[in-house]
């Protein structure tokens, strides 16, 4: 009987520290501590094209080629390593 309790306690402990990889931010996270602000990511792609006329994040100079602008389509960040502009729960590849 005591051995069963210890076995259950060990299973519970393993379950509570279950680590997974997030498909959005590629970071490792603990499933039991996943909150709505745990993951920071860009919901759009890093693109190389003219900015939409409605979103003037980047001004091309007169000598710039038409696709000199490189940015995240969601927020306009021009650094590919910029921190994400959106937060949400981590999403694992298993979900």
Coordinates of N, CA and C in Angstrom, one line a residue:
X1 N 0.8 -1.2 0.0 CA 0.0 0.0 0.0 C 0.9 1.3 0.0
X2 N 1.9 1.3 0.9 CA 2.8 2.4 0.9 C 3.6 2.6 -0.4
X3 N 3.9 1.5 -1.0 CA 4.7 1.5 -2.3 C 3.8 2.1 -3.4
X4 N 2.5 1.8 -3.4 CA 1.6 2.4 -4.3 C 1.5 3.9 -4.2
X5 N 1.5 4.4 -3.0 CA 1.4 5.8 -2.7 C 2.7 6.5 -3.2
X6 N 3.8 5.9 -2.9 CA 5.1 6.5 -3.4 C 5.2 6.5 -4.9
X7 N 4.7 5.4 -5.5 CA 4.6 5.3 -7.0 C 3.7 6.4 -7.6
X8 N 2.6 6.6 -7.0 CA 1.7 7.7 -7.4 C 2.3 9.1 -7.3
X9 N 3.0 9.3 -6.2 CA 3.6 10.5 -5.9 C 4.7 10.8 -6.9
X10 N 5.5 9.8 -7.3 CA 6.5 10.0 -8.3 C 5.9 10.3 -9.7
X11 N 4.8 9.6 -10.0 CA 4.1 9.9 -11.3 C 3.6 11.3 -11.3
X12 N 3.0 11.8 -10.2 CA 2.5 13.1 -10.1 C 3.7 14.1 -10.3
X13 N 4.8 13.8 -9.7 CA 6.0 14.7 -9.7 C 6.5 14.8 -11.2
X14 N 6.6 13.7 -11.8 CA 7.0 13.7 -13.2 C 6.1 14.4 -14.1
X15 N 4.8 14.3 -13.9 CA 3.7 15.0 -14.7 C 3.8 16.5 -14.5
X16 N 4.1 16.9 -13.2 CA 4.1 18.3 -12.9 C 5.3 19.1 -13.5
X17 N 6.4 18.3 -13.9 CA 7.6 19.0 -14.4 C 7.8 18.5 -15.9
X18 N 6.7 18.2 -16.6 CA 6.8 17.8 -17.9 C 7.2 19.0 -18.8
X19 N 8.3 18.8 -19.5 CA 8.9 19.8 -20.4 C 8.5 19.5 -21.8
X20 N 8.2 20.6 -22.6 CA 7.9 20.5 -24.0 C 8.5 21.6 -24.7
X21 N 8.6 21.5 -26.0 CA 9.2 22.6 -26.9 C 8.0 23.3 -27.5
X22 N 8.1 24.7 -27.4 CA 7.0 25.5 -28.0 C 7.3 25.7 -29.5
X23 N 6.2 25.4 -30.3 CA 6.4 25.6 -31.8 C 6.4 27.0 -32.2
X24 N 6.0 27.9 -31.4 CA 6.0 29.4 -31.7 C 7.4 30.0 -31.4
X25 N 7.8 29.9 -30.2 CA 9.1 30.6 -29.8 C 10.3 29.7 -29.7
X26 N 10.1 28.3 -29.9 CA 11.1 27.3 -29.9 C 11.8 27.1 -28.6
X27 N 11.2 27.7 -27.5 CA 11.7 27.5 -26.2 C 11.2 26.3 -25.5
X28 N 11.9 25.9 -24.4 CA 11.4 24.8 -23.6 C 10.5 25.3 -22.5
X29 N 9.4 24.7 -22.2 CA 8.5 25.2 -21.2 C 8.0 24.1 -20.3
X30 N 7.6 24.4 -19.1 CA 7.0 23.5 -18.2 C 5.5 23.5 -18.4
X31 N 4.8 22.5 -18.7 CA 3.4 22.4 -19.0 C 2.6 23.0 -17.8
X32 N 3.0 22.7 -16.6 CA 2.2 23.1 -15.4 C 2.3 24.6 -15.1
X33 N 3.2 25.3 -15.7 CA 3.3 26.7 -15.4 C 3.1 27.5 -16.7
X34 N 2.4 27.0 -17.7 CA 2.1 27.7 -18.9 C 0.9 28.7 -18.7
X35 N 1.2 30.0 -18.9 CA 0.2 31.0 -18.7 C -0.1 31.8 -20.0
X36 N -1.1 32.6 -20.0 CA -1.4 33.4 -21.2 C -0.3 34.4 -21.6
X37 N 0.7 34.6 -20.8 CA 1.8 35.5 -21.2 C 3.1 34.8 -21.2
X38 N 3.1 33.5 -21.2 CA 4.4 32.7 -21.2 C 5.2 32.8 -22.5
X39 N 4.5 32.8 -23.6 CA 5.2 32.8 -24.9 C 5.1 34.1 -25.6
X40 N 6.3 34.6 -26.1 CA 6.4 35.8 -26.8 C 6.8 35.5 -28.2
X41 N 6.1 35.9 -29.2 CA 6.3 35.5 -30.6 C 5.8 36.5 -31.6
X42 N 6.2 36.3 -32.8 CA 5.6 37.1 -33.9 C 4.6 36.2 -34.6
X43 N 3.3 36.7 -34.7 CA 2.3 35.9 -35.4 C 2.4 35.9 -36.9
X44 N 3.3 36.7 -37.5 CA 3.5 36.8 -38.9 C 4.9 36.5 -39.3
X45 N 5.2 36.4 -40.6 CA 6.5 36.1 -41.1 C 7.4 37.3 -41.2
X46 N 8.7 37.0 -41.2 CA 9.7 38.1 -41.5 C 9.8 38.1 -43.0
X47 N 9.5 39.2 -43.6 CA 9.3 39.3 -45.1 C 10.3 40.3 -45.7
X48 N 10.4 40.2 -47.0 CA 11.3 41.1 -47.7 C 10.4 41.7 -48.9
X49 N 9.8 42.8 -48.7 CA 8.9 43.4 -49.7 C 8.6 44.8 -49.3
X50 N 7.9 45.5 -50.2 CA 7.5 46.8 -49.8 C 6.4 46.8 -48.7
X51 N 6.5 47.7 -47.8 CA 5.5 47.8 -46.8 C 4.2 48.2 -47.4
X52 N 3.1 47.8 -46.8 CA 1.8 48.2 -47.2 C 1.6 49.7 -47.1
X53 N 0.9 50.3 -48.0 CA 0.8 51.8 -47.9 C 0.1 52.2 -46.6
X54 N -0.7 51.3 -46.1 CA -1.4 51.7 -44.8 C -0.5 51.6 -43.6
X55 N 0.6 50.9 -43.7 CA 1.6 50.8 -42.6 C 2.9 51.3 -43.1
X56 N 3.2 52.5 -42.8 CA 4.5 53.1 -43.2 C 5.5 53.0 -42.1
X57 N 6.0 51.7 -41.9 CA 7.0 51.5 -40.9 C 8.4 51.8 -41.4
X58 N 8.6 51.7 -42.7 CA 10.0 51.8 -43.3 C 9.9 52.7 -44.6
X59 N 10.7 53.7 -44.6 CA 10.7 54.5 -45.8 C 11.9 54.2 -46.7
X60 N 11.6 53.8 -47.9 CA 12.7 53.5 -48.9 C 13.3 54.8 -49.4
X61 N 14.6 54.8 -49.5 CA 15.3 56.0 -50.1 C 15.2 55.9 -51.6
X62 N 15.5 57.0 -52.3 CA 15.4 57.0 -53.8 C 16.3 56.0 -54.4
X63 N 17.5 55.6 -53.8 CA 18.4 54.7 -54.4 C 18.2 53.3 -54.0
X64 N 17.3 53.0 -53.1 CA 17.0 51.7 -52.5 C 16.3 50.8 -53.5
X65 N 16.6 49.5 -53.7 CA 15.8 48.7 -54.5 C 14.4 48.5 -53.9
X66 N 13.5 48.2 -54.7 CA 12.1 48.1 -54.3 C 11.8 47.2 -53.1
X67 N 12.7 46.1 -53.0 CA 12.4 45.2 -51.9 C 13.5 45.2 -50.8
X68 N 14.0 46.4 -50.6 CA 15.1 46.6 -49.6 C 14.5 46.5 -48.2
X69 N 13.2 46.7 -48.0 CA 12.6 46.6 -46.7 C 12.5 45.1 -46.3
X70 N 13.0 44.8 -45.1 CA 12.9 43.5 -44.5 C 12.3 43.7 -43.1
X71 N 11.2 43.1 -42.8 CA 10.5 43.3 -41.5 C 9.6 42.2 -41.2
X72 N 9.1 42.2 -39.9 CA 8.0 41.3 -39.5 C 6.7 42.0 -40.0
X73 N 5.9 41.2 -40.7 CA 4.7 41.7 -41.3 C 3.7 42.1 -40.2
X74 N 3.8 41.5 -39.0 CA 2.8 41.8 -38.0 C 3.0 43.2 -37.3
X75 N 4.3 43.5 -37.1 CA 4.6 44.7 -36.3 C 5.5 45.7 -36.9
X76 N 6.2 45.3 -38.0 CA 7.1 46.2 -38.6 C 8.5 46.1 -38.1
X77 N 8.8 45.3 -37.1 CA 10.2 45.2 -36.6 C 11.1 44.8 -37.7
X78 N 12.2 45.5 -37.8 CA 13.2 45.3 -38.9 C 14.3 44.4 -38.5
X79 N 14.4 44.0 -37.3 CA 15.5 43.1 -36.8 C 14.9 41.7 -36.7
X80 N 15.5 40.7 -37.4 CA 15.0 39.4 -37.4 C 15.0 38.7 -36.0
X81 N 15.9 39.3 -35.1 CA 16.0 38.8 -33.8 C 15.1 39.6 -32.8
X82 N 14.3 40.4 -33.2 CA 13.5 41.3 -32.4 C 12.5 40.4 -31.5
X83 N 12.3 40.8 -30.2 CA 11.4 40.0 -29.4 C 10.0 40.0 -30.0
X84 N 9.3 39.0 -29.8 CA 7.9 38.9 -30.3 C 7.0 40.0 -29.9
X85 N 6.0 40.3 -30.7 CA 5.1 41.4 -30.4 C 3.8 40.9 -29.8
X86 N 3.6 39.6 -29.7 CA 2.4 39.0 -29.2 C 2.8 38.0 -28.1
X87 N 1.9 37.9 -27.1 CA 2.1 36.9 -26.0 C 0.8 36.0 -26.0
X88 N 1.0 34.8 -25.6 CA 0.0 33.8 -25.5 C 0.5 32.6 -24.8
X89 N -0.3 31.6 -24.6 CA 0.2 30.3 -24.1 C 1.2 29.7 -25.0
X90 N 2.2 28.9 -24.5 CA 3.1 28.1 -25.3 C 2.2 27.1 -26.0
X91 N 2.6 26.7 -27.2 CA 1.9 25.7 -27.9 C 2.9 24.6 -28.3
X92 N 2.7 23.4 -27.9 CA 3.7 22.4 -28.2 C 3.4 21.7 -29.5
X93 N 4.4 21.0 -30.0 CA 4.2 20.3 -31.3 C 3.2 19.1 -31.1
X94 N 3.0 18.7 -29.8 CA 2.1 17.6 -29.5 C 0.6 18.0 -29.5
X95 N 0.4 19.3 -29.4 CA -1.0 19.8 -29.3 C -1.7 19.8 -30.6

